[in-house]
PDB file of C-alpha atoms in Angstrom:
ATOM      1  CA  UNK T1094       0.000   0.000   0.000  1.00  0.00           C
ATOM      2  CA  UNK T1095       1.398   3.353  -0.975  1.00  0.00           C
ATOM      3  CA  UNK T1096       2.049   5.779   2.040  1.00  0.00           C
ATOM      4  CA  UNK T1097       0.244   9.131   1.732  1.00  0.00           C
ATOM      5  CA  UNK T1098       2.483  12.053   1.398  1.00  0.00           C
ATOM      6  CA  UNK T1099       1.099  15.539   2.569  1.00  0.00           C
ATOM      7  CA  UNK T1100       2.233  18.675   1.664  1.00  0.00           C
ATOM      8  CA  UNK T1101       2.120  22.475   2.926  1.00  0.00           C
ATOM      9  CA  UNK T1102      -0.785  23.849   0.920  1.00  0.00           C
ATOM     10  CA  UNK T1103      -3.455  21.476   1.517  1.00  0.00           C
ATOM     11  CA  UNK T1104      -4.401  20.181   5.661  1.00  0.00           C
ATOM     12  CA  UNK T1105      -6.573  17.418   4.697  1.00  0.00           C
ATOM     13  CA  UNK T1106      -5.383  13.561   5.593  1.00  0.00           C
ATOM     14  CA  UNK T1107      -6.240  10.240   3.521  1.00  0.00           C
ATOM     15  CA  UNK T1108      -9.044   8.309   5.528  1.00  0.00           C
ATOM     16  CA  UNK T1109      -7.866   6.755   8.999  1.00  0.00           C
ATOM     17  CA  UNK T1110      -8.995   3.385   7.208  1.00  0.00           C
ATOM     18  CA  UNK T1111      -5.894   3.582   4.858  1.00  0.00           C
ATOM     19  CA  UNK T1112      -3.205   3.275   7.806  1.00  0.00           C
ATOM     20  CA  UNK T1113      -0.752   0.975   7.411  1.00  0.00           C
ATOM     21  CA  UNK T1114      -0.740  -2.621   9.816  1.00  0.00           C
ATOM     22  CA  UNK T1115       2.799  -2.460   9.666  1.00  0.00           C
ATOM     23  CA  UNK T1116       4.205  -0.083  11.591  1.00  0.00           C
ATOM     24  CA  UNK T1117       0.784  -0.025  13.009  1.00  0.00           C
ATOM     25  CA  UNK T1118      -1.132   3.399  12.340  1.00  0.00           C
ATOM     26  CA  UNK T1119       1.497   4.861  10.375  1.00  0.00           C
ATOM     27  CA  UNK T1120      -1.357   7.459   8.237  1.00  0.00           C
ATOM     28  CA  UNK T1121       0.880  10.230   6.266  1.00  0.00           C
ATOM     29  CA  UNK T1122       3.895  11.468   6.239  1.00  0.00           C
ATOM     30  CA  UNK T1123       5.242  15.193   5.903  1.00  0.00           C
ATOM     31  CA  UNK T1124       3.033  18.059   5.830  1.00  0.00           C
ATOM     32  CA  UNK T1125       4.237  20.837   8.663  1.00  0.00           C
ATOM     33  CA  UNK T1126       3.258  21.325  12.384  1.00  0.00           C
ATOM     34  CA  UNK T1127       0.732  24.400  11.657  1.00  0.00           C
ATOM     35  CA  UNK T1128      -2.181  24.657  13.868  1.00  0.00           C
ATOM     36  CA  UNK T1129      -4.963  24.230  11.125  1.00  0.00           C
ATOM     37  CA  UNK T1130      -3.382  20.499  10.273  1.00  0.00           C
ATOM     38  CA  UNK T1131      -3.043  19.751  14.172  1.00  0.00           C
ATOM     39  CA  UNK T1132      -6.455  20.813  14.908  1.00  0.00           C
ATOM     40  CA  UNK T1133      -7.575  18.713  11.819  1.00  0.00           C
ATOM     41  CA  UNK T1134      -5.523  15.846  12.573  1.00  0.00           C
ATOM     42  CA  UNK T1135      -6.875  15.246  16.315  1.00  0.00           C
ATOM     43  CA  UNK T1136     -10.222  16.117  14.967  1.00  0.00           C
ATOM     44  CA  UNK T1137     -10.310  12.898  13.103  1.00  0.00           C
ATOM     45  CA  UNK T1138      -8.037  10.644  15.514  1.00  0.00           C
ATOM     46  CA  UNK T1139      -4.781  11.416  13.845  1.00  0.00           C
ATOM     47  CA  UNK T1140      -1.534  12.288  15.981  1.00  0.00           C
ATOM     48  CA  UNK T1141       2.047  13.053  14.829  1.00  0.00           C
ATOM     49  CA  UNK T1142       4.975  11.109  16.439  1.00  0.00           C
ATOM     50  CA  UNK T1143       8.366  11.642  15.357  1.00  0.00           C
ATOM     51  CA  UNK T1144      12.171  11.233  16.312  1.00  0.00           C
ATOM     52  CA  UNK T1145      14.901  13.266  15.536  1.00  0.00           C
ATOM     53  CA  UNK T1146      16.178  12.638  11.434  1.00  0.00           C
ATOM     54  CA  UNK T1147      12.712  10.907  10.943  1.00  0.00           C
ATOM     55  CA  UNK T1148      10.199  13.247   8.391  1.00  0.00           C
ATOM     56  CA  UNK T1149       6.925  14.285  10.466  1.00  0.00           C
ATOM     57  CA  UNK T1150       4.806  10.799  10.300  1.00  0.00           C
ATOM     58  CA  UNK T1151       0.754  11.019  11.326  1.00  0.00           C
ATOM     59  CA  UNK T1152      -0.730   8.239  13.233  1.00  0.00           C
ATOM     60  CA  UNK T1153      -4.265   6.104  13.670  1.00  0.00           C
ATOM     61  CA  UNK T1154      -3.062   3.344  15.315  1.00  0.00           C
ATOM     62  CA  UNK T1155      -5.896  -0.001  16.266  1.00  0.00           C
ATOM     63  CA  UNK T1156      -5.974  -0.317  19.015  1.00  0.00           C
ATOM     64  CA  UNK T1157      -6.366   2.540  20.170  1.00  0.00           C
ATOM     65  CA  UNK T1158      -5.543   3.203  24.126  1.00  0.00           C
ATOM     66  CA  UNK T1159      -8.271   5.174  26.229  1.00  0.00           C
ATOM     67  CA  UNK T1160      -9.000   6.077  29.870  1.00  0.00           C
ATOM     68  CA  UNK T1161     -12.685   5.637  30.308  1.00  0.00           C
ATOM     69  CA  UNK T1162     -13.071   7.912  33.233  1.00  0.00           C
ATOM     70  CA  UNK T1163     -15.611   5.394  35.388  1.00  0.00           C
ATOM     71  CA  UNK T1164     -12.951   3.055  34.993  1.00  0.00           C
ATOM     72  CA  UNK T1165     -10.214   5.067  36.139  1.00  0.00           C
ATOM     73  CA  UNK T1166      -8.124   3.162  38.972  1.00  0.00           C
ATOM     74  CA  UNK T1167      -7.087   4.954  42.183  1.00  0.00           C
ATOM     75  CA  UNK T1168      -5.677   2.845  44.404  1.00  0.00           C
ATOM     76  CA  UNK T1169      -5.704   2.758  47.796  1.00  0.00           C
ATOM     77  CA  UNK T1170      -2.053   4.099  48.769  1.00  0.00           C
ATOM     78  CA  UNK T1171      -3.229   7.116  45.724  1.00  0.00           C
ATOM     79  CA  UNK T1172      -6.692   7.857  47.875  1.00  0.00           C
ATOM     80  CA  UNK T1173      -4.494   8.223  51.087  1.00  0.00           C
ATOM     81  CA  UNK T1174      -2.371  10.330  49.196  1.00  0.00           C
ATOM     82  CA  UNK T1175      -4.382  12.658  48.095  1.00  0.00           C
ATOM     83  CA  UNK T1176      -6.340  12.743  50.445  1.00  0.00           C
ATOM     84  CA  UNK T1177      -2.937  13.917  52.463  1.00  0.00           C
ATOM     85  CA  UNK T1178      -3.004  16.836  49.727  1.00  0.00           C
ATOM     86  CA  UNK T1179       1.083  16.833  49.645  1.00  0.00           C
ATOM     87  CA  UNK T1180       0.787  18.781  46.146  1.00  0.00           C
ATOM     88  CA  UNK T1181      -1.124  21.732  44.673  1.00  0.00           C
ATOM     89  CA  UNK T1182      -2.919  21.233  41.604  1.00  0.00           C
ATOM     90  CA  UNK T1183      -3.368  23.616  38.661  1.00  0.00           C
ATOM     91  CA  UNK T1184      -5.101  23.561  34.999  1.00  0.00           C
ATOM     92  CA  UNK T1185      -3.005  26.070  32.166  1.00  0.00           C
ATOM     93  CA  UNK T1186      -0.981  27.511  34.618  1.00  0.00           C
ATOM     94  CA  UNK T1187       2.383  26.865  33.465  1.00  0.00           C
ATOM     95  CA  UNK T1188       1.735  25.254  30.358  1.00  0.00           C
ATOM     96  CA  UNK T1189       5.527  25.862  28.784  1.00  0.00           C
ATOM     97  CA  UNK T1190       7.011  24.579  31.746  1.00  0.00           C
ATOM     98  CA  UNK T1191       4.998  21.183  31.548  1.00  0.00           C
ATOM     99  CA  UNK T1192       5.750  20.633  28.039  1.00  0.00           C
ATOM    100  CA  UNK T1193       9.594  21.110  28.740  1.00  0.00           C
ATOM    101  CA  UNK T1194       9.804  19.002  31.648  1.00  0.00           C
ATOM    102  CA  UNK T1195       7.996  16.262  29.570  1.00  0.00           C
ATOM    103  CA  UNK T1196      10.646  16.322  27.075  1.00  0.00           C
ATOM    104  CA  UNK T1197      13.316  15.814  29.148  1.00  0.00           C
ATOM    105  CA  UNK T1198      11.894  13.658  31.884  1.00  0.00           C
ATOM    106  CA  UNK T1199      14.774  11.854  33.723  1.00  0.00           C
ATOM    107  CA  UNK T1200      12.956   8.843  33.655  1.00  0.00           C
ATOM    108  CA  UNK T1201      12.314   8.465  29.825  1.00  0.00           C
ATOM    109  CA  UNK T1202      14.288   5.567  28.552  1.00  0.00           C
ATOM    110  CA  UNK T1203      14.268   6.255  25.157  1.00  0.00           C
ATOM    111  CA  UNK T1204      14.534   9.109  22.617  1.00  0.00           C
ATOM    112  CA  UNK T1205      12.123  12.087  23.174  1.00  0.00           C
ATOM    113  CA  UNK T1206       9.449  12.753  20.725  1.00  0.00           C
ATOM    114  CA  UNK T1207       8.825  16.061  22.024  1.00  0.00           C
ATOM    115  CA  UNK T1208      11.514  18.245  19.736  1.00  0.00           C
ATOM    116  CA  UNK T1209      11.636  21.809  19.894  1.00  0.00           C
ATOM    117  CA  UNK T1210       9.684  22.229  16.911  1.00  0.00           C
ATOM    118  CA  UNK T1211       6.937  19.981  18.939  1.00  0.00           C
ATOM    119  CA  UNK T1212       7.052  22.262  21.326  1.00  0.00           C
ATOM    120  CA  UNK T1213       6.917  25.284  19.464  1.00  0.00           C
ATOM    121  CA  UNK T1214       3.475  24.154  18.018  1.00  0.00           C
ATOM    122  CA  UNK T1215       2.174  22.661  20.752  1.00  0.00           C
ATOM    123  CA  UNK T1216       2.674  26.324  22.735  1.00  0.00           C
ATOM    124  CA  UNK T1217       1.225  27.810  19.785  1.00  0.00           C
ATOM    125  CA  UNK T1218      -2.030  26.068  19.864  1.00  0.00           C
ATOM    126  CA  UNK T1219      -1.815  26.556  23.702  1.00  0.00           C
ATOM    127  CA  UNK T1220      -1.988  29.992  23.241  1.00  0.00           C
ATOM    128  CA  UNK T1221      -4.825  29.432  20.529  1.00  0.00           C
ATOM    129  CA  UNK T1222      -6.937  27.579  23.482  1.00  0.00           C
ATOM    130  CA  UNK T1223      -6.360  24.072  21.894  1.00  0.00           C
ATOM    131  CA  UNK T1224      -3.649  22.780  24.321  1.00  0.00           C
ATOM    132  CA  UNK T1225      -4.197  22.744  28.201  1.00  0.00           C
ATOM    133  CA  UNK T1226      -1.849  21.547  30.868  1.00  0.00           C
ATOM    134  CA  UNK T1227      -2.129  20.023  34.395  1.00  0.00           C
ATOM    135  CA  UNK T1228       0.369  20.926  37.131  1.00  0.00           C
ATOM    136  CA  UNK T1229       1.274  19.371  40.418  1.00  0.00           C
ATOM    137  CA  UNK T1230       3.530  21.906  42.394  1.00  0.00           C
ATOM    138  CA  UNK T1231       5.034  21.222  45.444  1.00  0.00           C
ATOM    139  CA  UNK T1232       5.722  23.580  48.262  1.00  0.00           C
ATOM    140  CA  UNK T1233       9.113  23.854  49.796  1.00  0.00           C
ATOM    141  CA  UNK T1234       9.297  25.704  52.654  1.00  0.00           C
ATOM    142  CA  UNK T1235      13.052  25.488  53.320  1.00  0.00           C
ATOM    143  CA  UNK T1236      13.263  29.478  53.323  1.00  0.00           C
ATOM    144  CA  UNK T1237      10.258  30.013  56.368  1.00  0.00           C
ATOM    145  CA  UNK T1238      10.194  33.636  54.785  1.00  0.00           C
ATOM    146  CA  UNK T1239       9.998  32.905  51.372  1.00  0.00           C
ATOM    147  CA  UNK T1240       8.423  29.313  50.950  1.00  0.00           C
ATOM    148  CA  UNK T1241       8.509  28.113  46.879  1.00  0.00           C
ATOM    149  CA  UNK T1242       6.208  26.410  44.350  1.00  0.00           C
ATOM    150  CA  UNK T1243       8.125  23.628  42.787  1.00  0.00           C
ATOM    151  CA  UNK T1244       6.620  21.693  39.646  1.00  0.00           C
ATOM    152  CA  UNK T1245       6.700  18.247  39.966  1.00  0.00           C
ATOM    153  CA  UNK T1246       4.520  16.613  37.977  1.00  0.00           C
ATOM    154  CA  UNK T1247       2.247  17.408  35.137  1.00  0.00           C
ATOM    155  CA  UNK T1248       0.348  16.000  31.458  1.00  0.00           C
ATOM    156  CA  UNK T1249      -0.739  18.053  28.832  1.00  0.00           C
ATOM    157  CA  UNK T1250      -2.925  17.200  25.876  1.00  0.00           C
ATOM    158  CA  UNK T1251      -5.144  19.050  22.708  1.00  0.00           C
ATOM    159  CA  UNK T1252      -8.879  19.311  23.585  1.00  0.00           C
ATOM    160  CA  UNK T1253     -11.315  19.849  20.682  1.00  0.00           C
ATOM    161  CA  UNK T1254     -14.765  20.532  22.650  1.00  0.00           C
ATOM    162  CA  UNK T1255     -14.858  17.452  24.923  1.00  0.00           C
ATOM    163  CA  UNK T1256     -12.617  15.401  23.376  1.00  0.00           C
ATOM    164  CA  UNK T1257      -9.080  15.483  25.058  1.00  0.00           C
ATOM    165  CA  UNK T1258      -6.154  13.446  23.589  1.00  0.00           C
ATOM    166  CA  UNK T1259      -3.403  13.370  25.896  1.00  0.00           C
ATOM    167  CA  UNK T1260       0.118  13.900  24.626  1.00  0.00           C
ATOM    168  CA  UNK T1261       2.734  13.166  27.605  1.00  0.00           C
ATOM    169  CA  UNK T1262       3.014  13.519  31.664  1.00  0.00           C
ATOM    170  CA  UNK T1263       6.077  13.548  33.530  1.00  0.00           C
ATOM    171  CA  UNK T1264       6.762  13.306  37.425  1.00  0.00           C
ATOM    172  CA  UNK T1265       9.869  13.822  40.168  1.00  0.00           C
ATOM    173  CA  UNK T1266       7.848  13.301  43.378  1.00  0.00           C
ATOM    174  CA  UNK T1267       5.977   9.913  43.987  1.00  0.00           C
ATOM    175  CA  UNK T1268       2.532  10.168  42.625  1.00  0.00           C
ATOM    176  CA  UNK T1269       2.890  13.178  41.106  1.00  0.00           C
ATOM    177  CA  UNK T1270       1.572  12.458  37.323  1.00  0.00           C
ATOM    178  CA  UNK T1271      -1.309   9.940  38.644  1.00  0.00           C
ATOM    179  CA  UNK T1272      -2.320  13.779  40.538  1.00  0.00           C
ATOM    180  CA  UNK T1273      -1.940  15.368  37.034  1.00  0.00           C
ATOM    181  CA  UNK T1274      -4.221  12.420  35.754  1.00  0.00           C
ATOM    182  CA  UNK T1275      -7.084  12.201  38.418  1.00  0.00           C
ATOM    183  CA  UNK T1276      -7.343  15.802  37.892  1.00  0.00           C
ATOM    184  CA  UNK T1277      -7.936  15.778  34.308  1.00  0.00           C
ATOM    185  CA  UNK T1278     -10.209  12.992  35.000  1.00  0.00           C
ATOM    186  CA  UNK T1279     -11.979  15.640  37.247  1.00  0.00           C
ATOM    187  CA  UNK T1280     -12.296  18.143  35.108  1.00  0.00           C
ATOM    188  CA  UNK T1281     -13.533  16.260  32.127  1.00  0.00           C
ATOM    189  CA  UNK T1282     -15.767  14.338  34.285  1.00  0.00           C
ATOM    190  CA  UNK T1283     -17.472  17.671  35.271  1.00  0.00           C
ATOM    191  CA  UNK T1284     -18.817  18.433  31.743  1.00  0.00           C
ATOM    192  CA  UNK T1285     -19.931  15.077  30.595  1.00  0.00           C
ATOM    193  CA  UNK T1286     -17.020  14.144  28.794  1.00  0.00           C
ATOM    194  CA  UNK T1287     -16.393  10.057  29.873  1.00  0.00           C
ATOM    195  CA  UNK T1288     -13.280   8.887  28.431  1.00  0.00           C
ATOM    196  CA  UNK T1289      -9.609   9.945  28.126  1.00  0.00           C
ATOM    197  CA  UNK T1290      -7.918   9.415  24.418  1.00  0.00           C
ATOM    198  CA  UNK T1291      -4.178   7.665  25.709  1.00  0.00           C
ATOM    199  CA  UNK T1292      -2.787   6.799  21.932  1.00  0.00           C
ATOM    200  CA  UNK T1293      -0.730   3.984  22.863  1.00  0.00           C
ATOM    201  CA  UNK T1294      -0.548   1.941  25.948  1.00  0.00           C
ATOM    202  CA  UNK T1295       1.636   1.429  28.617  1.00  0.00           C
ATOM    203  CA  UNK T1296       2.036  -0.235  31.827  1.00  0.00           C
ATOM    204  CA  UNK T1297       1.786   2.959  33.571  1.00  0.00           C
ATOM    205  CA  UNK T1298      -1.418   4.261  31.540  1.00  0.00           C
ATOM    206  CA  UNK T1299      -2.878   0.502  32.366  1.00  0.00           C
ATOM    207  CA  UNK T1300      -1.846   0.711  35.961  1.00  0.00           C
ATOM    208  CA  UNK T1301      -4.650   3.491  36.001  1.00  0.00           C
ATOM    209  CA  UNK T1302      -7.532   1.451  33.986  1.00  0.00           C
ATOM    210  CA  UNK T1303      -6.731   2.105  30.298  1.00  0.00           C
ATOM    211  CA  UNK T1304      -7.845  -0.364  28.637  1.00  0.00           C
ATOM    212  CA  UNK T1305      -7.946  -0.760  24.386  1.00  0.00           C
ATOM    213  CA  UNK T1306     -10.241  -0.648  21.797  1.00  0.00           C
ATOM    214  CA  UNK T1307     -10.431  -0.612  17.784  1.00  0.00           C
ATOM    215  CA  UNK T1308     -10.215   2.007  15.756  1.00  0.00           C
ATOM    216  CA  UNK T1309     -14.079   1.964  14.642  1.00  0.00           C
ATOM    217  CA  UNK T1310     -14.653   2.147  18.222  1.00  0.00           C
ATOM    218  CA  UNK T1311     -12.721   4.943  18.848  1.00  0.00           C
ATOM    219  CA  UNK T1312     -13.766   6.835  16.069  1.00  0.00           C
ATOM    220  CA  UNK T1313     -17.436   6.874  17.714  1.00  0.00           C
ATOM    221  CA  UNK T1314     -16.438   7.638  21.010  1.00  0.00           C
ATOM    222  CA  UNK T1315     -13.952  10.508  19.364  1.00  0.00           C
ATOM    223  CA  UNK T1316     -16.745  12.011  17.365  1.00  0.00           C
ATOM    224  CA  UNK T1317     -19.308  11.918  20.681  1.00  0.00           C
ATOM    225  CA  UNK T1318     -16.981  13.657  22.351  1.00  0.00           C
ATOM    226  CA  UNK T1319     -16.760  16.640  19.655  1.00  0.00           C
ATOM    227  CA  UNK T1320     -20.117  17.164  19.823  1.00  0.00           C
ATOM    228  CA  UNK T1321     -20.106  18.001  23.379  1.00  0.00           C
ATOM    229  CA  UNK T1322     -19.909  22.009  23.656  1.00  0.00           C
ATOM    230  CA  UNK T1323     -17.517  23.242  26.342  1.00  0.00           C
ATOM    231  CA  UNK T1324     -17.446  27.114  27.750  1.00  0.00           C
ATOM    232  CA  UNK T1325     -14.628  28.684  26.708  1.00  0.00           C
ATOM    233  CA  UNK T1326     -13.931  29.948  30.249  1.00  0.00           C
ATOM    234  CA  UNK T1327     -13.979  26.286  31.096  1.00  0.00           C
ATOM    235  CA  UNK T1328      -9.721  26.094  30.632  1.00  0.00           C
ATOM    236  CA  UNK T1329      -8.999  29.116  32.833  1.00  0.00           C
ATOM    237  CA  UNK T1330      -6.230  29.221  35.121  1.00  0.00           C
ATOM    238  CA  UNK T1331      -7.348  28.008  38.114  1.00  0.00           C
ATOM    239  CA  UNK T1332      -6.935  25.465  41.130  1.00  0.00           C
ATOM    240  CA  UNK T1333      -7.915  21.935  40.990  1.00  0.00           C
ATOM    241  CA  UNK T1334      -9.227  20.311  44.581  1.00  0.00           C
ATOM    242  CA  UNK T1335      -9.012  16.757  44.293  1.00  0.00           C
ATOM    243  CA  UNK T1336     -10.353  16.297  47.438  1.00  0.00           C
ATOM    244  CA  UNK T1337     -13.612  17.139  46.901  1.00  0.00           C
TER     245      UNK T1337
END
């Protein structure tokens, strides 16, 4: 099957139908990073995921990874936790710093996705009230005069209406990105919206009750979510009390 090649003056993609089995998803490649293909590209499942030297490759992968929100797992020891409230939790506070600290997580084994042109687009539909942030700050109090925030944990993904694909998370205090992901779950769970798109999975995403299912699947949950309407003062700055 011939790959689909995009270029810079039209932002349409082939049908998610046409991805390749082998590497599993792969959609398109090339195209550019501007917001009117991103915003078109989550809007009908499609993600880019790229390495260094590699040209800019769009994804559909089946099976796809969600979080269905009723099925979200919070463990015991995570209750007691945050029911401790050892972190502060934000929405689009500090949504630079997120992105940054997800690209160079300490704990990342392999190659980071998230180049600088990534980032550059992903602040620019930030700013365009596409991309929102969670962080999890942590207070330390070692100057009594002049106690400081410190982030420790965070996600941040692209939310058209109530659908929300998350991109990445990062953490350097225990517990600090499950926070990041009960409080999206929050959030979302506050307007209606039900499930959580994850991509791909991993043990840590299936830890927390992400579970797979196919592309068709997907699609229909995907386009539910875009219908729901969300205010736009919905992603302001704000606190997040997770023990409520």
């Amino acid at each position: 099957m011939r790959l689909y090649q995009l270029n810079d003056n039209n932002v349409a993609f082939p049908p998610v139908s046409a991805a390749l089995t082998e590497p599993n998803g792969l959609l398109a490649l090339g195209g550019d990073l501007q917001p009117n293909r991103l915003i078109n590209a989550y809007s009908n499942g499609i993600f880019p995921w790229f390495s260094e030297g590699d040209p800019l490759m769009w994804w559909s992968p089946d099976p796809r990874a969600i979080i269905k929100l009723a099925d979200l797992h919070v463990n015991r020891t995570l209750r007691k936790a945050i029911k401790k409230s050892p972190y502060k939790v934000t929405v689009n506070s500090a949504f630079e710093q997120v992105i940054k600290q997800c690209a160079n997580a300490p704990f990342r084994s392999d190659e980071t996705w998230i180049l600088p042109e990534m980032e550059a687009a992903y602040i620019n539909l930030h700013q365009l009230g596409f991309a929102h942030s969670i962080e999890v700050w942590q207070t330390n109090n070692d100057d009594a005069l002049s106690p400081k925030e410190e982030l420790v944990g965070g996600l941040y993904g692209i939310a058209i209406n109530g659908f929300f694909s998350g991109e990445s998370m990062f953490y350097s205090k225990p517990n600090a990105s499950k926070f990041a992901l009960v409080a999206i779950s929050k959030l979302l769970s506050s307007v209606n919206v039900d499930f959580i798109d994850c991509q791909l999975l991993n043990p840590f995403l299936a830890d927390m009750g992400a579970s797979e299912v196919t592309r068709d699947d997907f699609i229909n949950l995907k386009n539910k979510a875009i219908d729901i309407a969300i205010d736009k003062d919905f992603w302001h700055p704000r606190e997040v009390n997770l023990s409520e």
